[in-house]
Coordinates of C-alpha atoms in Angstrom, one line a residue:
Chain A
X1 CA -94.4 -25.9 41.5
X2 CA -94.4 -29.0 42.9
X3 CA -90.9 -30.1 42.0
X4 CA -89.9 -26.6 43.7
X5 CA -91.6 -27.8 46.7
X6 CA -89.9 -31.2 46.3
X7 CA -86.6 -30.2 46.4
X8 CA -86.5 -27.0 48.8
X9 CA -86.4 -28.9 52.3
X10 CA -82.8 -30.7 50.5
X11 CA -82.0 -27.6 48.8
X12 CA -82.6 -25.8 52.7
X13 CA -80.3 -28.5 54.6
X14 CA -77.5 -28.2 52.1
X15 CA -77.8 -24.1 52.5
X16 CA -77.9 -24.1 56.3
X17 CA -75.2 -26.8 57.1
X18 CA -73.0 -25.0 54.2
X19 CA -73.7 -21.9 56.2
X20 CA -73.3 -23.4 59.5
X21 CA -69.7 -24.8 58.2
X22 CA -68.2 -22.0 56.9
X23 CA -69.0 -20.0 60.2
X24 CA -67.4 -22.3 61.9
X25 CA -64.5 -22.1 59.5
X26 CA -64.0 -18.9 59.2
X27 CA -64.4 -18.2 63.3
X28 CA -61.3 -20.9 63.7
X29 CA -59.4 -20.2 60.9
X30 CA -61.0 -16.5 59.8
X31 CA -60.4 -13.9 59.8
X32 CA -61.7 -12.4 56.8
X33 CA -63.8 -8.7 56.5
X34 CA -66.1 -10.3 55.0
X35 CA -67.1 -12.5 57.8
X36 CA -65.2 -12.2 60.9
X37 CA -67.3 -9.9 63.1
X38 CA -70.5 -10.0 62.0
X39 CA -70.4 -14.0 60.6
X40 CA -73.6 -15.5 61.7
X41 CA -75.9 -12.9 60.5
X42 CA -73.8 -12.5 57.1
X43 CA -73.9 -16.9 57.2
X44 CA -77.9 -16.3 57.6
X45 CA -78.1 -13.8 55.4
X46 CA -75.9 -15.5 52.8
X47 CA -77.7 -18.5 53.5
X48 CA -81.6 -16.9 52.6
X49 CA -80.1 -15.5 49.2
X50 CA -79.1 -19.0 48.4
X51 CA -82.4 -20.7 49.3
X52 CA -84.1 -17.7 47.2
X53 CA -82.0 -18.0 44.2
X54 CA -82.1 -21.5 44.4
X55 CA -85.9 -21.3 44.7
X56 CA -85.8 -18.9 41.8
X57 CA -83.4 -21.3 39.7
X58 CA -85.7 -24.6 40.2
X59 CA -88.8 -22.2 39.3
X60 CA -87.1 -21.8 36.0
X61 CA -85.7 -25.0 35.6
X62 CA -89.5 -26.5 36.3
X63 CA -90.7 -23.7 33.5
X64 CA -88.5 -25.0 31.2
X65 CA -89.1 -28.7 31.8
X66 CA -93.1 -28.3 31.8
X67 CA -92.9 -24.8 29.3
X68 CA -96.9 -23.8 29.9
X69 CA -96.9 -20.4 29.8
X70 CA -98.9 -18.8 32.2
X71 CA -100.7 -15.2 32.0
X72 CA -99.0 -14.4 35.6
X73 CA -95.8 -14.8 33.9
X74 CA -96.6 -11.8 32.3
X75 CA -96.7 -10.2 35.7
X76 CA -93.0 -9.5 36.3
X77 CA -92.8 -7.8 32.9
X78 CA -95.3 -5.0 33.3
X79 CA -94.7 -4.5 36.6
X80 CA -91.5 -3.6 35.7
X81 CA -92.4 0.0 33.8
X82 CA -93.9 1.1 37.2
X83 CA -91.6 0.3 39.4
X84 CA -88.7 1.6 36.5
X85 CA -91.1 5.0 36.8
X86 CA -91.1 5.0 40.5
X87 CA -87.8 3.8 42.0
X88 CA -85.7 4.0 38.4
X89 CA -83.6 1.2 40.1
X90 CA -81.0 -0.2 37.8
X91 CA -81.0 -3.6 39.7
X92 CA -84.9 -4.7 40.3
X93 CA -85.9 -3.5 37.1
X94 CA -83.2 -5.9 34.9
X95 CA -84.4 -8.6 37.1
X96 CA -88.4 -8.2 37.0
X97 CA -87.5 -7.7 33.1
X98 CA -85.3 -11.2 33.6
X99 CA -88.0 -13.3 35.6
X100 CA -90.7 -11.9 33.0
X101 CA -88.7 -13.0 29.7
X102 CA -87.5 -15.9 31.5
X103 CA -90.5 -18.9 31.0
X104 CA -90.8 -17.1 27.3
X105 CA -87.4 -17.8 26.1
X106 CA -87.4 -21.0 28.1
X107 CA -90.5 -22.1 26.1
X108 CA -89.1 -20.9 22.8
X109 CA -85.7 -22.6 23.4
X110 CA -87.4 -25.7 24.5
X111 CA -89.5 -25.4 21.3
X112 CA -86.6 -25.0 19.4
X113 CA -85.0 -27.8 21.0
X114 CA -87.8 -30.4 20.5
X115 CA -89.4 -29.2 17.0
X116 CA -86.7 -29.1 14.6
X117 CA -87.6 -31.1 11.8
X118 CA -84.7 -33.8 11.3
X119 CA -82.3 -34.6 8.4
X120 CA -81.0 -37.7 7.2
X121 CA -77.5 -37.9 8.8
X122 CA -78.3 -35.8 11.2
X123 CA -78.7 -38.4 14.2
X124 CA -75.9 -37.0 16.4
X125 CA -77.6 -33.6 16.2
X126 CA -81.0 -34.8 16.9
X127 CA -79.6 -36.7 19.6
X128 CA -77.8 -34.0 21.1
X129 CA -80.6 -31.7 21.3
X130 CA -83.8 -33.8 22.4
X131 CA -81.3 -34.9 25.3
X132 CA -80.7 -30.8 26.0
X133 CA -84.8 -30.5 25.7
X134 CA -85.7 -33.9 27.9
X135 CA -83.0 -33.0 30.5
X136 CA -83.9 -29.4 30.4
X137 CA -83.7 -29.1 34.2
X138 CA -80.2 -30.6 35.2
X139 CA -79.2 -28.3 32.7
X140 CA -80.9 -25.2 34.2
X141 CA -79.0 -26.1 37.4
X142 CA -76.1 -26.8 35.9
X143 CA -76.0 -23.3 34.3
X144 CA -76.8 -21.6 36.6
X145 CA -74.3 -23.5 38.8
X146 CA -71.7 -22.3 36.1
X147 CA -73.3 -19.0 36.4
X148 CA -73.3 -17.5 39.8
X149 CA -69.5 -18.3 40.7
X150 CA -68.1 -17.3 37.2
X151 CA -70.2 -14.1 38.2
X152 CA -68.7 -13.1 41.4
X153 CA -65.6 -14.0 40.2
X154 CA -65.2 -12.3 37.5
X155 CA -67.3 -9.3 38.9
X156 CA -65.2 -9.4 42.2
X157 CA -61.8 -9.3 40.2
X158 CA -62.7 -6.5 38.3
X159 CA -63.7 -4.7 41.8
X160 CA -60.9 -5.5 43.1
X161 CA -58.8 -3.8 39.7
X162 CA -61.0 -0.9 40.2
X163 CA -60.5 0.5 43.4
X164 CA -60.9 -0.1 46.8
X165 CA -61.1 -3.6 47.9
X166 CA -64.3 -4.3 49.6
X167 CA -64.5 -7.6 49.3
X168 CA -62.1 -10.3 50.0
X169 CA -61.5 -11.8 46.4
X170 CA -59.7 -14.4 47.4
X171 CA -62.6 -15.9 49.2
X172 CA -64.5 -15.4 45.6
X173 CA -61.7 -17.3 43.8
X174 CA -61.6 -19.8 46.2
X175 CA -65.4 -19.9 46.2
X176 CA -65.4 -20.1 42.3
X177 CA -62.7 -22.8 42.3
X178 CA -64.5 -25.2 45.1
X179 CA -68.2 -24.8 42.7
X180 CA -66.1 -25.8 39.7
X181 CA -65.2 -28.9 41.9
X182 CA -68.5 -29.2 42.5
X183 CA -69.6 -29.2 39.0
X184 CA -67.4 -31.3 37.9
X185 CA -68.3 -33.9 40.6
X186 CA -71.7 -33.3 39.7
X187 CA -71.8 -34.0 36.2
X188 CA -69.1 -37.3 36.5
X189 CA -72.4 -38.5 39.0
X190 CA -74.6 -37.5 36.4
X191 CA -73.0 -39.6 33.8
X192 CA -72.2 -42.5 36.0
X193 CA -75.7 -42.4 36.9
X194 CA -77.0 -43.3 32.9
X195 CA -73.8 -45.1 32.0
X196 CA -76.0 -48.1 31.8
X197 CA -78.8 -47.6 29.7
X198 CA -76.6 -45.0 27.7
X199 CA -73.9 -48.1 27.0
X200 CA -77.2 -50.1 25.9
X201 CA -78.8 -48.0 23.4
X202 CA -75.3 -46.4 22.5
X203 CA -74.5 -50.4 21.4
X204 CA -77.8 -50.5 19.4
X205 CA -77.4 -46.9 17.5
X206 CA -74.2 -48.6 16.7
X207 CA -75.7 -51.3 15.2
X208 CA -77.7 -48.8 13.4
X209 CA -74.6 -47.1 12.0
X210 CA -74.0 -44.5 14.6
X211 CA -70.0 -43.3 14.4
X212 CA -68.0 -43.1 17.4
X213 CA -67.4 -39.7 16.6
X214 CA -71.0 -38.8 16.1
X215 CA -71.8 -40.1 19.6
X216 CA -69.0 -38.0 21.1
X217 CA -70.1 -34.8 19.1
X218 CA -73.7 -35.5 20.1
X219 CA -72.5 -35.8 24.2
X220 CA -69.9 -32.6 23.8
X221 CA -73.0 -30.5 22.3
X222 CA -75.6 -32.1 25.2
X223 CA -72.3 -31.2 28.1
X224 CA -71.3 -28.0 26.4
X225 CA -74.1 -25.8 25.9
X226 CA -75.3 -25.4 29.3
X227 CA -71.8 -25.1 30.7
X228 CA -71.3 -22.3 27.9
X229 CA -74.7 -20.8 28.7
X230 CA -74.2 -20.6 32.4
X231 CA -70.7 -19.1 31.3
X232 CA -72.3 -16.3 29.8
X233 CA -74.7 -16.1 31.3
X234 CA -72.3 -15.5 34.6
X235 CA -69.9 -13.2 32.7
X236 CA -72.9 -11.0 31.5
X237 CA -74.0 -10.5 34.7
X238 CA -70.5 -9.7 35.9
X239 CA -70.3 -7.2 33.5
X240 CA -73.4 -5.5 34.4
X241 CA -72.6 -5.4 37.8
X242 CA -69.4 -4.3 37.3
X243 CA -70.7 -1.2 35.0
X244 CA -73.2 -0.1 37.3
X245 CA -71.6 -0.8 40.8
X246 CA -67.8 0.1 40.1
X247 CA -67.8 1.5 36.6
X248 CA -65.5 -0.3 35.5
X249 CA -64.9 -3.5 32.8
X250 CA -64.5 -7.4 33.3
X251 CA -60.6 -8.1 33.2
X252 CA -59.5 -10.0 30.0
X253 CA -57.5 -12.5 31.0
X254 CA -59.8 -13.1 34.0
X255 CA -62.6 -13.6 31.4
X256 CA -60.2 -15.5 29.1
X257 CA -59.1 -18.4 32.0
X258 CA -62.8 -18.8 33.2
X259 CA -63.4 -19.6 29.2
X260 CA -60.7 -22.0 29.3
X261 CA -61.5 -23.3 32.6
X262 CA -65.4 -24.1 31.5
X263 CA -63.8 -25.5 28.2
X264 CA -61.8 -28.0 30.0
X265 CA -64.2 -29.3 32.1
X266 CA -67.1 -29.5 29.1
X267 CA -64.1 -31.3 27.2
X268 CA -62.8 -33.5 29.8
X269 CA -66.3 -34.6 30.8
X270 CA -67.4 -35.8 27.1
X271 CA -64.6 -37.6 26.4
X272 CA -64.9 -39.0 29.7
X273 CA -69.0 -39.5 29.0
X274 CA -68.2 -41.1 25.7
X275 CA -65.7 -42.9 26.7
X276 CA -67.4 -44.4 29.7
X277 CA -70.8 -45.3 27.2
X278 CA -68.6 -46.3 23.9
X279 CA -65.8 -48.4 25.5
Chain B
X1 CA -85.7 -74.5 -0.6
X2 CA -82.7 -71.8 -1.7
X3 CA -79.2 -71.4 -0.4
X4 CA -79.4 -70.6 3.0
X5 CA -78.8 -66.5 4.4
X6 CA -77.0 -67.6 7.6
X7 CA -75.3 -71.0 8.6
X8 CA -74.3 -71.2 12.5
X9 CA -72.1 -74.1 13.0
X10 CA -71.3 -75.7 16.5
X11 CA -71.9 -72.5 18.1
X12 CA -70.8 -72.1 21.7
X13 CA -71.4 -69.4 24.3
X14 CA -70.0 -70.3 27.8
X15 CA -69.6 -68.2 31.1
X16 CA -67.5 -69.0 34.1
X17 CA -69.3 -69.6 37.3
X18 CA -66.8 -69.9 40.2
X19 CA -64.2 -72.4 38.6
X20 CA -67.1 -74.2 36.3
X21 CA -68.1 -73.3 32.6
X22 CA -71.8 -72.7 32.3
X23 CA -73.0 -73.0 28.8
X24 CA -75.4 -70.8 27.3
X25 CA -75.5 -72.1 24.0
X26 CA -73.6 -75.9 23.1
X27 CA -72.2 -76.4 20.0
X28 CA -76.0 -75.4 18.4
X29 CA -75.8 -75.5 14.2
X30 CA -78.4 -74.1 12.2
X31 CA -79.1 -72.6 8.7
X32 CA -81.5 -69.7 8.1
X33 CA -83.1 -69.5 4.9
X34 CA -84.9 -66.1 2.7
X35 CA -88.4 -66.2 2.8
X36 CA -88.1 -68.7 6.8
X37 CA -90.2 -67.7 9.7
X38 CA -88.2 -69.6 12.4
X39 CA -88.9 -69.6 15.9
X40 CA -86.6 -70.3 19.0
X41 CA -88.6 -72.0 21.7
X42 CA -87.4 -73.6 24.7
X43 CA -87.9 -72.8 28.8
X44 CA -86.0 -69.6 30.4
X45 CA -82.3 -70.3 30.3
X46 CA -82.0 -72.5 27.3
X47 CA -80.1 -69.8 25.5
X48 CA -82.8 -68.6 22.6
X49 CA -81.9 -64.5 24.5
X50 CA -78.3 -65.5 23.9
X51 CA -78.2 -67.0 20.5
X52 CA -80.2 -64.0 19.3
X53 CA -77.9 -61.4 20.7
X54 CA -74.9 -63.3 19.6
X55 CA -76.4 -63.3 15.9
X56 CA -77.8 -59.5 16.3
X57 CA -73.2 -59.3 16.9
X58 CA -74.0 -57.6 20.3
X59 CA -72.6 -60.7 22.2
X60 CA -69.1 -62.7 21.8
X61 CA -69.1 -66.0 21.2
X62 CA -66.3 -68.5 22.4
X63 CA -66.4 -71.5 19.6
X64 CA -68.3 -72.1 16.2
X65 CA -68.4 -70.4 13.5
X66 CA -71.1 -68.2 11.7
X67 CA -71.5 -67.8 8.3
X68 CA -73.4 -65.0 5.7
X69 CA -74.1 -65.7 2.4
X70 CA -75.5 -63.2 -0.1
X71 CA -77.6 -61.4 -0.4
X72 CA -76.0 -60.5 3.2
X73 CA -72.8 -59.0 2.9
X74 CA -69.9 -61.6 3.1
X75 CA -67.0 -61.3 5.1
X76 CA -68.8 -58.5 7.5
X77 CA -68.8 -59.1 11.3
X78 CA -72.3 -59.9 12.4
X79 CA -72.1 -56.4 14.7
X80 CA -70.8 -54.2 11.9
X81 CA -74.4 -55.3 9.5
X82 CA -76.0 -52.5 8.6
X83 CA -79.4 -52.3 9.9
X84 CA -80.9 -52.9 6.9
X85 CA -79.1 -56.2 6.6
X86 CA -79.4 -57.2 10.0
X87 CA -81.7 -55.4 12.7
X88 CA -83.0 -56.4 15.9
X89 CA -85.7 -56.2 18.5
X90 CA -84.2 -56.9 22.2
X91 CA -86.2 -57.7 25.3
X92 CA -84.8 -54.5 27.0
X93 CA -86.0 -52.7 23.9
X94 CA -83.9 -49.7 24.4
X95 CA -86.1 -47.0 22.3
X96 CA -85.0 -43.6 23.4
X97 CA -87.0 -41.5 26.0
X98 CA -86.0 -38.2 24.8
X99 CA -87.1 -39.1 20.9
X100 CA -91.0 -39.3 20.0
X101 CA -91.7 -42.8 19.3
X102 CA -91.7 -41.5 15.4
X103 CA -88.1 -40.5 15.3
X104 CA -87.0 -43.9 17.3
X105 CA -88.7 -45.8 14.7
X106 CA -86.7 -43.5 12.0
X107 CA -83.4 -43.5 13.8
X108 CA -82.0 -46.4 11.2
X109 CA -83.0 -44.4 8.5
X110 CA -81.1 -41.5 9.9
X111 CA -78.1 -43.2 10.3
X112 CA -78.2 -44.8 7.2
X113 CA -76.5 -43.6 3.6
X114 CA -79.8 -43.8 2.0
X115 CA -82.3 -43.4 4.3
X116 CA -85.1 -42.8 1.8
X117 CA -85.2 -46.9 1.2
X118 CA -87.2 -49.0 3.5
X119 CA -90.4 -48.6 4.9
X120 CA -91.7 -45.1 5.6
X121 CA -92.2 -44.7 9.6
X122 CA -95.8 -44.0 9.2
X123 CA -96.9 -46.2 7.3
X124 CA -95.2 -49.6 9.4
X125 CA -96.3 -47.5 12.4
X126 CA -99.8 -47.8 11.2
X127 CA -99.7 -51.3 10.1
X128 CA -98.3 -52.6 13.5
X129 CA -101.4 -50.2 15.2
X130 CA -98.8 -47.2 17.0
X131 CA -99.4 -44.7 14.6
X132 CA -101.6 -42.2 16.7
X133 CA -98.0 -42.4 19.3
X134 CA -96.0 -41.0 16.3
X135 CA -95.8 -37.8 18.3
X136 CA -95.9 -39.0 21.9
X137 CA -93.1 -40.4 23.5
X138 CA -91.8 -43.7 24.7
X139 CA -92.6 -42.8 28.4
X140 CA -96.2 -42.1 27.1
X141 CA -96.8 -45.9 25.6
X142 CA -97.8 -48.7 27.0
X143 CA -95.6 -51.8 27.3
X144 CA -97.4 -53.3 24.9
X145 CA -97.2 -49.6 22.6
X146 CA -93.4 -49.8 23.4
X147 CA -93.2 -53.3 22.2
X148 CA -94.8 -52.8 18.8
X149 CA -92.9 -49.3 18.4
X150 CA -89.4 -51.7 18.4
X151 CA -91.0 -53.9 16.1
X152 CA -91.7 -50.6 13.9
X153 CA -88.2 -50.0 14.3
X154 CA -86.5 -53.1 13.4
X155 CA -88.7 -53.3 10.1
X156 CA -87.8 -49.7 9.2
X157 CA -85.3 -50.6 6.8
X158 CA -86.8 -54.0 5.8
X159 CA -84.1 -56.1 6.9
X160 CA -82.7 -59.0 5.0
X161 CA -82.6 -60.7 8.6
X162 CA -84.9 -59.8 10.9
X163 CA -84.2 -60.7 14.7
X164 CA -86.8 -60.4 17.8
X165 CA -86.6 -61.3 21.3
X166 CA -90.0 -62.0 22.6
X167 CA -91.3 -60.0 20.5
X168 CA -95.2 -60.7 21.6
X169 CA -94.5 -60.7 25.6
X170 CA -96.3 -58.0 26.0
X171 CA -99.4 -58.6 23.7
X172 CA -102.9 -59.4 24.3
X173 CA -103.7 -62.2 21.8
X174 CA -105.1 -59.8 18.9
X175 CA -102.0 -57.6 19.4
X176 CA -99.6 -60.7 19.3
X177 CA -101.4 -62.3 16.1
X178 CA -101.2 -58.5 14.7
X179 CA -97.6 -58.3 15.5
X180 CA -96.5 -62.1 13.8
X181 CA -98.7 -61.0 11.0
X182 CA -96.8 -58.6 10.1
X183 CA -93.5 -60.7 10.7
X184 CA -94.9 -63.2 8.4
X185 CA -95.3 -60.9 5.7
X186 CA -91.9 -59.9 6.1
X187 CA -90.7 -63.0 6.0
X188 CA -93.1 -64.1 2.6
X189 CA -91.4 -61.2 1.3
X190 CA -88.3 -62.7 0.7
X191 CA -86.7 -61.7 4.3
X192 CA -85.9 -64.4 6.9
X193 CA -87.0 -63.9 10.6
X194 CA -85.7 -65.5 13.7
X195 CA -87.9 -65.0 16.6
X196 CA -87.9 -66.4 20.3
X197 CA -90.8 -67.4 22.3
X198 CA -92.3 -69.3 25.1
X199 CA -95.2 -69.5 23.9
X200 CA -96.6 -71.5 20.6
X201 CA -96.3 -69.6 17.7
X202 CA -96.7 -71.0 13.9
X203 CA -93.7 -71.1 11.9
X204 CA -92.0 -72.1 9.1
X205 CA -89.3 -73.9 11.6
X206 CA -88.9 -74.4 15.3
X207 CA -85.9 -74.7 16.8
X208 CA -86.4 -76.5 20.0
X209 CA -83.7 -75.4 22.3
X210 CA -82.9 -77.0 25.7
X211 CA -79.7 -76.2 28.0
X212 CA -77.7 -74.1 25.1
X213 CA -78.9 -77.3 22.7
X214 CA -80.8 -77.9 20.0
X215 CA -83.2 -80.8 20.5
X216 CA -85.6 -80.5 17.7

């Protein structure tokens, strides 16, 4: 808990001066009907579900990075039969179910991660996955990151196929579009960030034997996976949402370009990882 | 004494500092010999850090020439050896944080053909006194730990040529005479070891180096 409580006042100012800004935007440049008469409640409210799921996301993330499993993380999950028996809510239940499976699956993946017993040749895949277990919680973030815009993009599209608009899609896309940004600048910072100390050992494992191509398998794999997870996780919960809210299913081709999108970037990044570390 | 494993002739390493030429190492000749314990000693900046990176082949060089003979591979670049011919402890010893300090000291052995030769990673662990970290991680160690685990590392694959950068820094004097213990009986086994060091160590040859020279 103490790494939640270490990043929540930065996580807070980013949330509020994002919130702040695009009230301002969209009073000078609205309007929108999402926003324009009602915009600094809907910026506070917008705001609060941030800092929560970002409360919720560093939670996990700290799970997953220290994976002690606690007996209160068993609360969520038998809470949920009561409250499935007294509300039959198709939302809270999925997400008491969520929280409770959550630090489980984080602890088995993490296991998974760390415990596999190692193979001769297999350096570029042990590599690859102790770097996903040490840096379990950039990757969290970074999925979930992925997750939440490929979600309301994809869920707002197929909305927006469906029937009546209700929400202004375009501010989704656009939304989606300036997190991939963000991602992307994200992760260059990350890898700028251990360039050297990755360029050192990378010239060492060399020395060892390590291929090029190993190295940029091994830094595809450690990029990929929690850019793929966060894009399925995001298109799952798309899906759901757009079942239960609007009965209706996630667009093909919509699907198919946030695939490609998250492809490119997990591809572009490597090589640009690998060749940043191997040059 | 047999024919040499390594001949360095008239080696030079040189940097430019504003429109000067520093030298790091000066036109320095040596041979290396199976079965040698040599030591590089001189004060901070007489190029012992340079020489060994430069012979580990994770450094240029910019005149001289450096020679292999068998049972080193010929005709190989010094940074294409395998680590089995040629391996290397650094000063920045570079283990991996996200690996225990067991599967940094097997890494060579993954990345190697045949990874089943060599030392087993327990048993060198042991002998250098880091066997109860086999499952911890770098972070976990001590300098000291740290030190010894690169030293596990480097022997892993019994090298023909065994490199090491300071290698006792970071000992307390048992640990240190445990440490060139062990790098003697490498060397008595046939291998030849290069180390640096400030400090005095016993050895089959020192190479007293001064300004990118060799005095002694």
């Amino acid at each position: 808990m103490g790494f939640v409580a270490g990043v929540l006042p930065a996580l807070a100012v980013g949330v509020f001066g994002g919130a702040v800004a695009a009230y301002g935007l969209v009073r000078t440049i609205g309007p929108s009907r999402l926003l324009s008469t009602e915009a600094a409640p809907l910026a506070l409210l917008a705001a609060g579900c941030v800092l929560l799921t970002a409360a919720g996301v560093t939670g996990v993330a700290a799970v997953v990075r220290r994976p002690r499993f606690r007996r209160w993380n068993l609360v969520p999950l038998v809470a949920a039969y009561p409250v499935w028996l007294a509300t039959h809510s198709r939302i809270v239940v999925p997400l008491l179910v969520a929280a409770g499976l959550a630090p489980i699956l984080a602890r088995l993946g993490r296991r998974a991660l760390a415990s596999t017993p190692e193979r001769k040749g297999s350096a570029g895949n042990l590599l690859a996955r102790r770097r996903l277990a040490g840096q379990a919680r950039p990757w969290a973030v970074l999925a979930v990151s992925v997750a939440l815009p490929t979600a309301l993009v994809a869920y707002g599209d197929a909305a927006l196929a469906a029937g009546p608009v209700r929400y202004a899609f375009s501010y989704l896309a656009g939304l989606g579009l300036l997190t991939a940004v963000i991602v992307v600048v994200m992760l260059l910072w990350y890898v700028e960030s251990r360039v050297t100390e990755r360029r050192r050992t990378f010239t060492l494992l060399r020395r060892m034997g390590l291929r090029r191509r190993t190295h940029l398998r091994a830094t595809g794999v450690e990029l990929g996976v929690p850019l793929f997870a966060g894009l399925i996780g995001g298109l799952s919960l798309a899906a759901g949402l757009a079942r239960l809210l609007v009965d209706a299913p996630l667009r093909v081709g919509t699907v198919a370009t946030l695939a490609g999108l998250v492809a490119a970037i997990a591809a572009g990044v490597a090589g640009y990882a690998h060749t940043r570390v191997a040059r | 004494m047999s024919s040499p494993l390594l001949t360095v002739e008239r080696l030079t390493r040189r940097f430019r500092r504003r429109s000067k030429f520093v030298y790091a190492l000066d036109g320095l000749s040596l041979e290396l010999y199976p079965g040698q314990f040599a030591v590089a000693a001189g004060p901070r900046g007489s190029g012992k850090t340079t020489l060994l990176s430069i012979l580990a082949g994770l450094e240029p060089f910019d005149g001289g020439r450096i020679t292999t003979h068998p049972p080193l591979p010929k005709d190989v670049p010094l940074g294409r050896m395998r680590w089995r011919d040629v391996a290397y402890v650094p000063q920045v010893l570079t283990l991996l944080d996200e690996l225990t300090t067991r599967e940094n000291v097997e890494m060579p052995a993954l990345l190697d053909p045949d990874g089943a030769a060599g030392w087993p990673a327990e048993q060198v662990m042991n002998r250098l006194d880091v066997g109860h970290l086999a499952d911890a991680h770098p972070n976990d160690a001590t300098r000291a730990e740290q030190q010894r685990i690169a030293v596990a590392r480097a022997l892993r694959m019994r090298p023909r040529l065994l490199l090491a950068d300071e290698p006792t820094s970071q000992q307390d004097p048992d640990s240190a005479a445990l440490v060139l213990d062990v790098l003697h009986e490498h060397a008595r086994a046939g291998n030849a070891v290069l180390i640096s060091s400030d400090s005095s160590v016993t050895a089959d040859r020192v190479l007293q180096l001064l300004d990118g020279r060799l005095v002694v």
